mmCIF file of C-alpha atoms and ligand atoms in Angstrom:
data_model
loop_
_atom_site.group_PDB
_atom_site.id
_atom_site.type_symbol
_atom_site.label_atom_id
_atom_site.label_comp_id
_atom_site.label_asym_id
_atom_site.label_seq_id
_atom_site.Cartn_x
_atom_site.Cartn_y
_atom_site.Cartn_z
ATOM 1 C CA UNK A 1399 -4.542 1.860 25.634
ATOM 2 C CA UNK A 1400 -5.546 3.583 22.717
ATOM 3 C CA UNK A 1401 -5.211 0.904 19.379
ATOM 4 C CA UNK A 1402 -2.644 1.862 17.000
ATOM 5 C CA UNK A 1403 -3.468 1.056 13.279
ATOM 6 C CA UNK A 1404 -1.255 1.123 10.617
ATOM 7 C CA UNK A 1405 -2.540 1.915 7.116
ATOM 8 C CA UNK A 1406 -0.609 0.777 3.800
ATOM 9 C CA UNK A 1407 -2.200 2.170 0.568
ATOM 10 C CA UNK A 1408 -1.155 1.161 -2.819
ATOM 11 C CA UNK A 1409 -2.050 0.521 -6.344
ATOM 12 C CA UNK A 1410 -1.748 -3.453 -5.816
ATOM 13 C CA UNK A 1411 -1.192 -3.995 -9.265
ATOM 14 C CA UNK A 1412 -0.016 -6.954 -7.914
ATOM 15 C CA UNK A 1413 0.634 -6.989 -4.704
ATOM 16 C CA UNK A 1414 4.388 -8.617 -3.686
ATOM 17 C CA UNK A 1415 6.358 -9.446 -1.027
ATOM 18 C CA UNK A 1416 7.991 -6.298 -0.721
ATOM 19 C CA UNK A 1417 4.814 -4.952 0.212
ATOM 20 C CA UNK A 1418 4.246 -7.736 2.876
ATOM 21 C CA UNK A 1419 7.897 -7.140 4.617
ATOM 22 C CA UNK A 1420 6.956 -3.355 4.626
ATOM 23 C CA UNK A 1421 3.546 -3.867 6.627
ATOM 24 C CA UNK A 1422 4.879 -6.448 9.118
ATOM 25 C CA UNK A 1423 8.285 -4.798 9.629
ATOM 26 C CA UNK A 1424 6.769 -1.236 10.515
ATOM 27 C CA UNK A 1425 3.653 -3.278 12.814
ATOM 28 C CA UNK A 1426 6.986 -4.864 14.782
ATOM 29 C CA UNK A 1427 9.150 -1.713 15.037
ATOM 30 C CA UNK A 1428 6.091 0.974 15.997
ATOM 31 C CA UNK A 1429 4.561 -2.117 18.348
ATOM 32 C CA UNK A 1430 1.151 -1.359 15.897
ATOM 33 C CA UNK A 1431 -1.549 -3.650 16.847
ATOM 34 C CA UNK A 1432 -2.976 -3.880 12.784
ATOM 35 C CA UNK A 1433 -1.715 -3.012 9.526
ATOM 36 C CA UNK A 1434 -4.745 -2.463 6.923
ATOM 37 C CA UNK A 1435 -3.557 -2.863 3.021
ATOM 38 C CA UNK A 1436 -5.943 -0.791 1.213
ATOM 39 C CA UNK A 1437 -5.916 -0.759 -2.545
ATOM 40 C CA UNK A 1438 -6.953 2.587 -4.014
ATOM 41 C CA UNK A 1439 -10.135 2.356 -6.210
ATOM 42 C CA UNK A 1440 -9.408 4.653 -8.693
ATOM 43 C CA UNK A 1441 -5.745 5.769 -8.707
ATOM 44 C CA UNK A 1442 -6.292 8.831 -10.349
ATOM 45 C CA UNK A 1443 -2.152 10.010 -10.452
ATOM 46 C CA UNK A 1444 -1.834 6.569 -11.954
ATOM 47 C CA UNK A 1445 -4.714 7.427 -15.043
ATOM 48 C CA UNK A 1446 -3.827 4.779 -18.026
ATOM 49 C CA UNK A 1447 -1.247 2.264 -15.820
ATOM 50 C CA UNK A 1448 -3.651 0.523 -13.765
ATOM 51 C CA UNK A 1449 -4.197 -3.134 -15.403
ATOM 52 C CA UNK A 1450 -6.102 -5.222 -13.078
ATOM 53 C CA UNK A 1451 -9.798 -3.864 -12.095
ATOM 54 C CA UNK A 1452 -10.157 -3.215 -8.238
ATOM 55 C CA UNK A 1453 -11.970 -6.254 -7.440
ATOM 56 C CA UNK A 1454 -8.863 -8.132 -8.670
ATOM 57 C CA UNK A 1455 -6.670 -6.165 -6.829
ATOM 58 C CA UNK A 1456 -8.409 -6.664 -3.827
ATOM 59 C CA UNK A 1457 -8.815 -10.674 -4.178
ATOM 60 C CA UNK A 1458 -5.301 -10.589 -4.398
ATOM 61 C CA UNK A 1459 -4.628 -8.147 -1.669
ATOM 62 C CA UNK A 1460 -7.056 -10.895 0.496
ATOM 63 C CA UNK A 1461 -4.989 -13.651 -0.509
ATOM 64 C CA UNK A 1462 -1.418 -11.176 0.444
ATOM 65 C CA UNK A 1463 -2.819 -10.778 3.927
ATOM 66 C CA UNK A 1464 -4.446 -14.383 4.800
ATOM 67 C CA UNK A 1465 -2.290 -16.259 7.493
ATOM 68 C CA UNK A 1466 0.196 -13.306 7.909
ATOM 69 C CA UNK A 1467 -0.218 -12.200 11.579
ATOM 70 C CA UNK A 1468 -1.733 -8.581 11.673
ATOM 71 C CA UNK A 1469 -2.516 -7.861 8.256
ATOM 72 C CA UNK A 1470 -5.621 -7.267 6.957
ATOM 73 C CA UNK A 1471 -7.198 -6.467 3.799
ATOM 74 C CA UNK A 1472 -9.283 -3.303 3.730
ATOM 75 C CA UNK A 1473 -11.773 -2.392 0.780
ATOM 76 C CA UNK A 1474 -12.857 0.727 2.055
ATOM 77 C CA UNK A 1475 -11.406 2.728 -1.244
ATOM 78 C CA UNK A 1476 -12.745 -0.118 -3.270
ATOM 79 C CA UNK A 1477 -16.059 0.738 -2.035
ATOM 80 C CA UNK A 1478 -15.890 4.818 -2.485
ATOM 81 C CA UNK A 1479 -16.677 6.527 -5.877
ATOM 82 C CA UNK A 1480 -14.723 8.964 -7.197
ATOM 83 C CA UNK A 1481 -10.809 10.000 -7.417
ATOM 84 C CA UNK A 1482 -8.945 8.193 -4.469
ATOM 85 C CA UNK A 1483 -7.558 11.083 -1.608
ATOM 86 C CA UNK A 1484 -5.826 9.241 1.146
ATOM 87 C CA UNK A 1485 -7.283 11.975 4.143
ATOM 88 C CA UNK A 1486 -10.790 10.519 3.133
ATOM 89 C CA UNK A 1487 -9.841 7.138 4.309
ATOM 90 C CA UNK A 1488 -8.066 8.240 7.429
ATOM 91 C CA UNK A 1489 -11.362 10.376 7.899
ATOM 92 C CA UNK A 1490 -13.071 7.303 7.557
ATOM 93 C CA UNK A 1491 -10.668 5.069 9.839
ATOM 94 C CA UNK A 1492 -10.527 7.789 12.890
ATOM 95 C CA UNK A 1493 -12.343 6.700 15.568
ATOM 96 C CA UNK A 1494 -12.282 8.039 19.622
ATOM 97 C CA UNK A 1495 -9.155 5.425 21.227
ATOM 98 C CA UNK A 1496 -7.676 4.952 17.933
ATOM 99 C CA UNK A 1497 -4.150 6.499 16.751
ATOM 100 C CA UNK A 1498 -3.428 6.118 12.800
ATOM 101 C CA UNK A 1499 -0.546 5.384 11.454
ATOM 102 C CA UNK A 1500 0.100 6.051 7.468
ATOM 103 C CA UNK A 1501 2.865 3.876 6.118
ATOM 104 C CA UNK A 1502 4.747 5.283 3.036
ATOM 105 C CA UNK A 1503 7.505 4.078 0.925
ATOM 106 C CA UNK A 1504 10.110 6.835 0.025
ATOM 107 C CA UNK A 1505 9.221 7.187 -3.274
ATOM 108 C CA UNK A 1506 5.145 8.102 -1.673
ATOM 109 C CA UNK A 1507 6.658 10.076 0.831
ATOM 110 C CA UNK A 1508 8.622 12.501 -2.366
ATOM 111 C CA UNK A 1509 5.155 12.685 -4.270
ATOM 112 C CA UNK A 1510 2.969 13.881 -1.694
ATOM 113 C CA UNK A 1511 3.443 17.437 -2.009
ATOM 114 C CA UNK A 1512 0.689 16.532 -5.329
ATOM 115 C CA UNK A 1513 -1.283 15.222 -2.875
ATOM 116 C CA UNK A 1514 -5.268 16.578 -2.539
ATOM 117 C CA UNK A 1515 -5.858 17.580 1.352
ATOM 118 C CA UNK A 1516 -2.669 17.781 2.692
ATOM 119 C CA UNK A 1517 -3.524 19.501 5.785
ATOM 120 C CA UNK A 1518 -6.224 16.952 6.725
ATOM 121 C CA UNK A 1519 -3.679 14.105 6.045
ATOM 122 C CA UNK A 1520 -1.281 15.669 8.579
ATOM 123 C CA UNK A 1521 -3.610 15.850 11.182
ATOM 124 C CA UNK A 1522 -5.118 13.087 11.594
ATOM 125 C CA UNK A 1523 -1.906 10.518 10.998
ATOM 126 C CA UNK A 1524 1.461 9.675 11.923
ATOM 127 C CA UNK A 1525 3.466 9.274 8.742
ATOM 128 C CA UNK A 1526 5.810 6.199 8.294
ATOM 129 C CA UNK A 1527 8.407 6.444 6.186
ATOM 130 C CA UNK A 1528 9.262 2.629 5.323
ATOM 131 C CA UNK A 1529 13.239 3.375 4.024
ATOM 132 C CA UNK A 1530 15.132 1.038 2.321
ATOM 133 C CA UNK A 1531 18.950 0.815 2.784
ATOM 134 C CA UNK A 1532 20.358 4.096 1.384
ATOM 135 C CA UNK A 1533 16.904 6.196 1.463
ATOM 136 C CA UNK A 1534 15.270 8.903 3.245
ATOM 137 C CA UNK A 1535 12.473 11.113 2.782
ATOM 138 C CA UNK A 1536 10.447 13.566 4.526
ATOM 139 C CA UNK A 1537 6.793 15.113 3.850
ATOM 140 C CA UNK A 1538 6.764 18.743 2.815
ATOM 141 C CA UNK A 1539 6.642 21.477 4.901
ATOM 142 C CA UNK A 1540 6.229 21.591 8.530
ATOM 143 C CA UNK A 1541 4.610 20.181 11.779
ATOM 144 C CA UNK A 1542 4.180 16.466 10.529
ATOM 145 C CA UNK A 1543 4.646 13.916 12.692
ATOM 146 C CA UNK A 1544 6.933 11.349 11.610
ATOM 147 C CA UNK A 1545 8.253 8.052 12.494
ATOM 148 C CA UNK A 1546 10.804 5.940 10.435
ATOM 149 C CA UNK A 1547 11.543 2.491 9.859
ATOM 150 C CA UNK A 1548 14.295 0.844 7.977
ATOM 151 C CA UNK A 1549 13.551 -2.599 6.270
ATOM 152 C CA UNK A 1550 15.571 -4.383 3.558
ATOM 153 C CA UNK A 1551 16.465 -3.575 0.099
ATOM 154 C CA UNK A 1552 13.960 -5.639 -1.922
ATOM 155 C CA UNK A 1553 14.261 -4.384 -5.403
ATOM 156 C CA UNK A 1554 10.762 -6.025 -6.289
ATOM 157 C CA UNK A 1555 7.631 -3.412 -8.517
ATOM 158 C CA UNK A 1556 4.556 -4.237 -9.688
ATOM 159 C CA UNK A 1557 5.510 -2.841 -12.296
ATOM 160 C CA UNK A 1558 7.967 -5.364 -13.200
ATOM 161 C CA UNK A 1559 5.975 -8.025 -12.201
ATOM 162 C CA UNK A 1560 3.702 -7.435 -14.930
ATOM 163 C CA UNK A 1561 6.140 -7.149 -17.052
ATOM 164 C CA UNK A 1562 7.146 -10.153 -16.127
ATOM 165 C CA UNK A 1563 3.868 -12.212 -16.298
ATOM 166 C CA UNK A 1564 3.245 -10.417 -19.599
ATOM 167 C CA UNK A 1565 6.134 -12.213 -20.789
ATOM 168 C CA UNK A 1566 4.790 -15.358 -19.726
ATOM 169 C CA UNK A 1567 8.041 -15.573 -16.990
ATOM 170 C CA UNK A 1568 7.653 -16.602 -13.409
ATOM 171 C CA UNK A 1569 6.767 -14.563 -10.597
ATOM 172 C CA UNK A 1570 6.835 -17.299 -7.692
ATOM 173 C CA UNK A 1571 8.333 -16.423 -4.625
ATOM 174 C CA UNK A 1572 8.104 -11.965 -5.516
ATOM 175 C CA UNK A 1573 4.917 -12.622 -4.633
ATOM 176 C CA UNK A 1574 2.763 -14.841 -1.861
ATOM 177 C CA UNK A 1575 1.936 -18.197 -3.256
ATOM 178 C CA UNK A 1576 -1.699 -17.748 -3.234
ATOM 179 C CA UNK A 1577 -1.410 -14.375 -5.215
ATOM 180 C CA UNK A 1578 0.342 -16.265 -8.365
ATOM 181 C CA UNK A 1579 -2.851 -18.399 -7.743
ATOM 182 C CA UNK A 1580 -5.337 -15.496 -8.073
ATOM 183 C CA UNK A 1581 -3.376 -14.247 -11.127
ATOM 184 C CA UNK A 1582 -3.667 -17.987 -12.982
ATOM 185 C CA UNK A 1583 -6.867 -18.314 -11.612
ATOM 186 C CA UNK A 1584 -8.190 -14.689 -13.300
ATOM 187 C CA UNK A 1585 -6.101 -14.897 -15.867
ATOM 188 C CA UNK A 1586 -4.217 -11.733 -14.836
ATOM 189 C CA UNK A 1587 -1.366 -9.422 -16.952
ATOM 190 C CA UNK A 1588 -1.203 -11.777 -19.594
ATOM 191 C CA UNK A 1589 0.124 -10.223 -22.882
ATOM 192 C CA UNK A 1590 -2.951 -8.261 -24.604
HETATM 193 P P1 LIG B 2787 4.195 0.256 -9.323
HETATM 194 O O1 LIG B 2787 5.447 -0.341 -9.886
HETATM 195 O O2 LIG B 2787 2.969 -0.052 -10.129
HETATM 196 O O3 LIG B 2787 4.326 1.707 -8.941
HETATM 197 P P2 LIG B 2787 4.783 -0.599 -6.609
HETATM 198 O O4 LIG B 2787 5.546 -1.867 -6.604
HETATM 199 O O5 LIG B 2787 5.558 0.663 -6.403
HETATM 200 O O6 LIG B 2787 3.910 -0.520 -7.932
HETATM 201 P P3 LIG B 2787 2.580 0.411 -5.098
HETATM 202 O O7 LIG B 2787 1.241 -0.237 -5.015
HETATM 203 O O8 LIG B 2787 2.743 1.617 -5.953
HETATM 204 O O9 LIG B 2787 3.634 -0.723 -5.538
HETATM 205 O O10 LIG B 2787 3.162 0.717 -3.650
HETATM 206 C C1 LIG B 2787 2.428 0.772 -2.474
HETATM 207 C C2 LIG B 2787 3.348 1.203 -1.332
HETATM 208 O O11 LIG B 2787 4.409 0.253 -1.148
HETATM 209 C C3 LIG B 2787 4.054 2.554 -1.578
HETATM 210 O O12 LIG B 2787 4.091 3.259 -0.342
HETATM 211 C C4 LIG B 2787 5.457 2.147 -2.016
HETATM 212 O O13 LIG B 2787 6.416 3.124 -1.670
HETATM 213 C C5 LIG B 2787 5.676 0.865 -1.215
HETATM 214 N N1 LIG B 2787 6.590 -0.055 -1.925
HETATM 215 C C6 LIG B 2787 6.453 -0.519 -3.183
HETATM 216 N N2 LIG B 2787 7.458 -1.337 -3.523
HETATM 217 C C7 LIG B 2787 8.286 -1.383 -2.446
HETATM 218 C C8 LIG B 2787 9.545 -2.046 -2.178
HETATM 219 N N3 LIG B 2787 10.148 -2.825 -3.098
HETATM 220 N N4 LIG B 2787 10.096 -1.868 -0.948
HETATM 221 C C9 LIG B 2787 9.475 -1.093 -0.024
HETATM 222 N N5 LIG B 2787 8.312 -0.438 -0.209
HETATM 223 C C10 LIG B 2787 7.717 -0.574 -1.404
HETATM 224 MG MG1 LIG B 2788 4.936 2.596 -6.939
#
């Protein structure tokens, strides 16, 4: 049986729960046997909003996945120089007796047509589209393969999370207890 690995990038800037339901509901719907959250190590479509440096998004995407049943923390795009392209890490993850499996939020899944290496991405992946009640999305053009998933409406962003913590207001229970630890801990999004 070939192993089926599912592959959530992000920014991670935190990482919150939203993210966590995503990865474990589309691991129990498509029967994957691993989902890898992989923060990207330089964002480039995200040039100027990125707060937290990669190491600290990738403590804190360690402390997402401990104890949560097939999740695992990958710092493979941490580790690569140079503009982040999603086909070089499923380049890098391919391997004989392994099927990929690229899980995308909606809102991904209507942005990739700026995505570098399109045609590399399609071949070598399975997309995911992770929907939340009242969404749909497809990748452009033709000849993807595609699998959906619905999960629930969790109107949780990073983005307002550090917001949020900028504000000095709580962000328990948006995001796993031993993130809001890594945040104290680092000092993390606190008003400049
Ligand atoms: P930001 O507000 O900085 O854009 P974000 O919360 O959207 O951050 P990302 O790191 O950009 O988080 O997202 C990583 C992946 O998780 C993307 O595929 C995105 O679509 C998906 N995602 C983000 N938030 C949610 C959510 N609330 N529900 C389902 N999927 C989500
Ligand atoms: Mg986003």
């Amino acid at each position: 049986m070939p192993e089926r690995l599912g592959i959530l990038g992000g920014t991670f800037d935190p990482p919150h729960v939203a993210h966590v339901v995503a990865a474990v509901d589309a691991r129990a719907a498509l029967g994957l046997d691993r989902v890898l959250l992989v923060p990207a190590g330089n964002p480039w479509q995200k040039e100027g909003r990125v707060v937290a440096s990669a190491a600290d998004r990738l403590e804190m995407v360690r402390a997402t996945c401990a104890g949560v049943d097939g999740l695992e923390a990958c710092d493979l795009e941490v580790r690569r120089p140079g503009p982040t392209v999603t086909a070089d890490t499923l380049e890098a993850l391919d391997a004989p007796g392994r099927e990929l499996f690229l899980l995308l939020g909606a809102d991904a899944v209507a942005n990739m047509g700026t995505w570098r290496r399109l045609d590399a991405t399609r071949s070598l992946a399975t997309v995911v589209v992770v929907e939340r009640a009242g969404e749909s999305a497809r990748p452009p053009g033709e000849g993807w393969r595609v699998a959906h998933v619905r999960i629930p409406r969790l109107e949780i962003s990073s983005t307002d999370l550090r917001d949020r913590l900028a504000a000095g207001r709580p962000v328990d229970g948006l995001v796993p207890p031993a993130v809001v630890r890594v945040i104290r801990r680092r000092r993390l999004y606190t008003a400049r």
